[in-house]
C-alpha positions as CSV (number, residue, x, y, z in Angstrom):
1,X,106.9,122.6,84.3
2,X,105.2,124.2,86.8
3,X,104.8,122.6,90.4
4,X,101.5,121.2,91.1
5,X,99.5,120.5,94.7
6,X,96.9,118.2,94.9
7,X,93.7,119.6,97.6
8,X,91.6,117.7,99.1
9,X,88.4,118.2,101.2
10,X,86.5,116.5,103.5
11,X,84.0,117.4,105.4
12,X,81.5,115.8,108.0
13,X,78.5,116.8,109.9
14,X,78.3,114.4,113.6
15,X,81.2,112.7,112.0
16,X,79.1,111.4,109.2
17,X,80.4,112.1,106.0
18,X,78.8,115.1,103.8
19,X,80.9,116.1,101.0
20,X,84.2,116.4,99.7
21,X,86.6,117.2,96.7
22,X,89.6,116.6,94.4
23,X,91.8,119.1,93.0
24,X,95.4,118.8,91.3
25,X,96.3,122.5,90.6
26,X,98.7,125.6,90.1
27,X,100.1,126.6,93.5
28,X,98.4,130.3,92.7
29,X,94.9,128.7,92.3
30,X,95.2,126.7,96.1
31,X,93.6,129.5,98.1
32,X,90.5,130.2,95.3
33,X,89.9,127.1,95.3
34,X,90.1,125.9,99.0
35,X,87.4,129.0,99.5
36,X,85.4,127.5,96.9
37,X,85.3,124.2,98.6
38,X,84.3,125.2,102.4
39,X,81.4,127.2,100.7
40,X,80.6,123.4,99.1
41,X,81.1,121.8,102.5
42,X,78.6,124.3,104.1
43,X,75.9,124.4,101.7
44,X,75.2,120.7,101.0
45,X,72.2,119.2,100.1
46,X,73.0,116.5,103.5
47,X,73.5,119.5,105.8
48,X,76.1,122.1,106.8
49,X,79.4,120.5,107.9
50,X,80.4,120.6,111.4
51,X,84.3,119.4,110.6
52,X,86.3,120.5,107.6
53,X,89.5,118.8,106.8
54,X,91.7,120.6,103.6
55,X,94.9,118.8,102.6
56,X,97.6,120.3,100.7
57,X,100.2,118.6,99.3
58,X,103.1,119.0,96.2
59,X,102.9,116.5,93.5
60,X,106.0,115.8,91.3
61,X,104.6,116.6,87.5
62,X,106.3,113.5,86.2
63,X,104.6,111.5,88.5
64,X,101.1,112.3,86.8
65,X,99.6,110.5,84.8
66,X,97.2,111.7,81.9
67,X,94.5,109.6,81.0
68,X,91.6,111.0,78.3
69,X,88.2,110.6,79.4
70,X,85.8,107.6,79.1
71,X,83.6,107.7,75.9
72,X,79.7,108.7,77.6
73,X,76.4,107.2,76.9
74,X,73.1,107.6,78.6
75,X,70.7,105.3,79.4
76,X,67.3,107.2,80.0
77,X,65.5,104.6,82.5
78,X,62.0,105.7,84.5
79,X,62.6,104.7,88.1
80,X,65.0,102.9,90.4
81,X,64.1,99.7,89.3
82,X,64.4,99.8,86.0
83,X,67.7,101.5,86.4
84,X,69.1,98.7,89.0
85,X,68.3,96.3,85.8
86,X,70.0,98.5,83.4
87,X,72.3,97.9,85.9
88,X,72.3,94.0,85.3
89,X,72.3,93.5,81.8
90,X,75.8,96.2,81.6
91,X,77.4,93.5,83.6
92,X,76.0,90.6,81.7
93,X,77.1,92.5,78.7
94,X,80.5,92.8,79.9
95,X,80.9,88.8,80.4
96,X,79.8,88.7,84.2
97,X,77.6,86.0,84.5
98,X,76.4,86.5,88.4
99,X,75.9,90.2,87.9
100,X,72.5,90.5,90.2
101,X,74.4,89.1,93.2
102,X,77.0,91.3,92.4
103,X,74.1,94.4,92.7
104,X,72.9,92.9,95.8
105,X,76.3,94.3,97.3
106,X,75.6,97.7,96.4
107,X,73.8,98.2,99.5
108,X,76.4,97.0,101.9
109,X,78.3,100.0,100.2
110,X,75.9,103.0,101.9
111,X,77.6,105.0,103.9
112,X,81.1,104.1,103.5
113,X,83.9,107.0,102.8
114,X,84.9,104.9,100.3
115,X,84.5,101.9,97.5
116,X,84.0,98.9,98.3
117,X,86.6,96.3,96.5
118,X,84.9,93.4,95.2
119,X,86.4,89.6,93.5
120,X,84.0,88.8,90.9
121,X,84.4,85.5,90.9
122,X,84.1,84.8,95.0
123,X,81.8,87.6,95.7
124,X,84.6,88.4,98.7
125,X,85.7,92.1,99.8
126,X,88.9,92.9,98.9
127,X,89.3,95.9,101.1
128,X,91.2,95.6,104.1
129,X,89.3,98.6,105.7
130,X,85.2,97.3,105.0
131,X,83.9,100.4,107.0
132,X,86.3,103.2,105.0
133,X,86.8,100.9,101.7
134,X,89.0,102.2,99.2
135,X,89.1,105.8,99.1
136,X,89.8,107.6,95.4
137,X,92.4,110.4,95.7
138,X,95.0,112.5,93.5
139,X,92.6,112.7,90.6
140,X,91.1,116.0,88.6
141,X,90.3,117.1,85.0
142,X,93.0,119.2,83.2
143,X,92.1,122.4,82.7
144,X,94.5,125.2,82.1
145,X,91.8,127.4,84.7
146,X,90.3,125.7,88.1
147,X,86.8,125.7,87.7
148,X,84.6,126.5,91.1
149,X,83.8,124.2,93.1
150,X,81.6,125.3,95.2
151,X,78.9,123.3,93.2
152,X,79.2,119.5,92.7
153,X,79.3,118.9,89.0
154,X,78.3,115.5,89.2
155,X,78.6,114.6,85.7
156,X,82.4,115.8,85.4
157,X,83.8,115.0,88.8
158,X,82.1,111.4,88.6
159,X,83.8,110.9,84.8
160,X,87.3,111.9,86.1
161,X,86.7,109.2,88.8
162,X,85.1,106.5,87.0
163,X,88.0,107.3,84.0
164,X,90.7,106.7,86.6
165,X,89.4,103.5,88.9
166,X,89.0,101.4,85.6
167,X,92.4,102.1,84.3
168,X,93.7,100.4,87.8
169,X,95.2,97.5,87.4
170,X,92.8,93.9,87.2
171,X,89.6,96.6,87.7
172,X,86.6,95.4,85.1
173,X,84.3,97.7,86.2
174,X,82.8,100.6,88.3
175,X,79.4,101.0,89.7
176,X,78.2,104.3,91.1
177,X,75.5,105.7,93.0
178,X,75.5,109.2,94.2
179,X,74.9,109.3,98.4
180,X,73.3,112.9,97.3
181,X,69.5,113.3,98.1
182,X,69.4,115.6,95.5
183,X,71.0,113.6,92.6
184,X,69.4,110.5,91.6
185,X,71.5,109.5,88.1
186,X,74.6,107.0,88.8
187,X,76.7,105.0,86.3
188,X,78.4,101.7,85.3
189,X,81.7,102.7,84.0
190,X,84.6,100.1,82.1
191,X,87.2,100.4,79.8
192,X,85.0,98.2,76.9
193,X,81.6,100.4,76.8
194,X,83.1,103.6,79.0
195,X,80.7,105.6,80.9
196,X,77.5,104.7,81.0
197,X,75.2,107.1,82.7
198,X,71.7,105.6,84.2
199,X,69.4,108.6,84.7
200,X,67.3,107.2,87.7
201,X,68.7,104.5,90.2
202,X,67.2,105.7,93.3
203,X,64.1,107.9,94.5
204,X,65.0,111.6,94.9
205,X,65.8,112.6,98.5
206,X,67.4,109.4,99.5
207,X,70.9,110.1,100.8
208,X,71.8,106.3,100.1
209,X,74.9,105.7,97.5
210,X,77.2,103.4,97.0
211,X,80.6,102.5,94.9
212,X,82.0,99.0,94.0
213,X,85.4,98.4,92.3
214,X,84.6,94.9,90.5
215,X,88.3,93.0,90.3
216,X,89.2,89.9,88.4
217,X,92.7,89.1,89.3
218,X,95.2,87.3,91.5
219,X,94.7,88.1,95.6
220,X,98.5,89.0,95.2
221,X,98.2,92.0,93.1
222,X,95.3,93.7,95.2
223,X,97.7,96.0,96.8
224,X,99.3,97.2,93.7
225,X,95.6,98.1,92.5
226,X,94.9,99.7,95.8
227,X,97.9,101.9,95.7
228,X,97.2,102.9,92.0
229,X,93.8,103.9,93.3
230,X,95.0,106.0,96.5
231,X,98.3,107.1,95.4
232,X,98.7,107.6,91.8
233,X,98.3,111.2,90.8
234,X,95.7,111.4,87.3
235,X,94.8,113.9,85.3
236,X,91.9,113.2,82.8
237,X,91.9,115.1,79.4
238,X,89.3,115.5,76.8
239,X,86.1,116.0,79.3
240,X,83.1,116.0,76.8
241,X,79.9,118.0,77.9
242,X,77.5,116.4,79.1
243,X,74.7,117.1,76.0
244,X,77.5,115.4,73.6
245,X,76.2,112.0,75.2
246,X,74.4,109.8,73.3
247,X,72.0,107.4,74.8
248,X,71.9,103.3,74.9
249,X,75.3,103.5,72.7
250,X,76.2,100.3,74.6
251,X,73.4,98.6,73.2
252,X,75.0,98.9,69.5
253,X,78.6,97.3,71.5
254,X,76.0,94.6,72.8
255,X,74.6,93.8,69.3
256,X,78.0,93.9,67.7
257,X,79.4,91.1,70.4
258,X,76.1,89.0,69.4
259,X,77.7,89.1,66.0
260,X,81.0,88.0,66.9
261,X,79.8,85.6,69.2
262,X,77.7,83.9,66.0
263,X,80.7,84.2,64.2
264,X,83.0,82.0,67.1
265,X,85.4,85.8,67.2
266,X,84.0,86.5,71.1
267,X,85.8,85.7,74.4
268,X,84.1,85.9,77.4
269,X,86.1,88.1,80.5
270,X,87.7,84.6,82.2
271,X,86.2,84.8,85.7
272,X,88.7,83.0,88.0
273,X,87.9,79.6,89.5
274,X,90.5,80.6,92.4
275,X,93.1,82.9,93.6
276,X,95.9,80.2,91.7
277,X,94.0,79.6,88.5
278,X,95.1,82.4,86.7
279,X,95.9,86.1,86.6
280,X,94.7,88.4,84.3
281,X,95.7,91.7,83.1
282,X,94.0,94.4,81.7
């Protein structure tokens, strides 16, 4: 097999973060795509960069792991707030019963570099690092060709993402909100309803986003999840595009639960009363 190299990019502007990239590729597609890239970092909708960082490093093929792509809906909502309570009743479908305090954390998330790590049942960061958070690396789509990336494709770079964090171990659920001014559509992602795009969950020109890993677990795996996240090389297969979605699809999940639920087949996720009660795997 051939040798792969993972590339990343960051870039900053008065060492506030603007933009940067994921790429896991063919040694004779690093310099392409690291022009690509800076041409990103320079033309962003938050401002030229000032400070470019570009990391490349070997990756050992049998290390990667190849994950196929979250199913996508959409849900088409008509302003922030209506998207912040599509927002809600995801994670109320999903067996989270305190799932608007858990959106009242979203905004501690603005302006980190990375995610912020949350316990579901104590409400308590998980991140050792609250200003950086947990920072997702070593991910990319499979493609036999590198597309360019000197355009954000929000939609597909956001699914390779969202399709690795919730395949991390005790990790229930993703919610996402881009930090671009330009981009106002985010997305609650989990392994039960998959990617779940919410058109509008902020007003356009607002360069305020936010990420929150929601974890259900025992304290003593949150390093294992960590390292997953940061150091485990993915490659997601089977990217759909993004007209294929279809919209409210959870909806149909929702009403079919309602039904089992009736019918005493439903089990709630077990929130933990404590770090000793239990420890659950996904």
């Amino acid at each position: 097999m051939d040798s792969l190299y993972s590339v990343k990019m960051r870039s900053s502007k008065q060492n506030r973060h603007i933009s940067g990239s994921e790429s896991i590729l063919k040694g004779e597609f690093i310099a392409q795509n690291c022009e690509s890239v800076i041409e990103r970092a320079m033309n962003h909708p938050k401002g030229k960069a000032d400070e470019i960082h570009i990391t490349v490093s070997a990756i050992e093929p049998s290390k990667i792991a190849y994950l196929k792509a979250l199913s996508v809906t959409t849900a088409q909502t008509g302003d922030k707030a209506e998207g912040r309570q599509k927002i809600v009743e995801i994670l109320k479908t999903l067996g989270l019963k305190n799932a608007e305090a858990i959106l009242e954390k979203l905004s501690d998330a603005a302006d980190m570099r990375g995610a912020m790590l949350l316990d579901i049942n104590t409400l308590k960061r998980l991140e050792s690092d609250t200003k950086r958070g947990v920072r997702l690396t070593l991910m990319d789509a499979q493609e036999g060709e590198p597309n360019d990336k000197s355009k954000k494709n929000h939609f597909k770079e956001a699914l390779v993402l969202a399709t690795k964090a919730v395949n991390a171990p005790n990790i229930v659920a993703e919610i996402c909100i881009s930090d671009d001014p330009d981009y106002v559509t985010g997305y609650v992602a989990s392994k039960e309803l998959g990617y779940i795009r919410i058109t509008t969950l902020k007003d356009l020109g607002d360069d305020k986003g936010g990420r929150i890993l929601l974890y259900n677990g025992d304290k003593s795996h949150v390093n294992e999840c960590i390292n997953y996240l940061q150091s485990k090389p993915v490659l997601v297969t089977d990217i759909p595009t993004l007209g294929s979605a279809k919209k409210e699809k959870w909806v149909e999940f929702e009403e079919s639960l309602e039904a089992k639920k009736a019918d005493n087949l439903f089990r709630e996720i077990p929130q933990m009363q404590s770090a000793q009660s239990a420890h659950v795997k996904y």
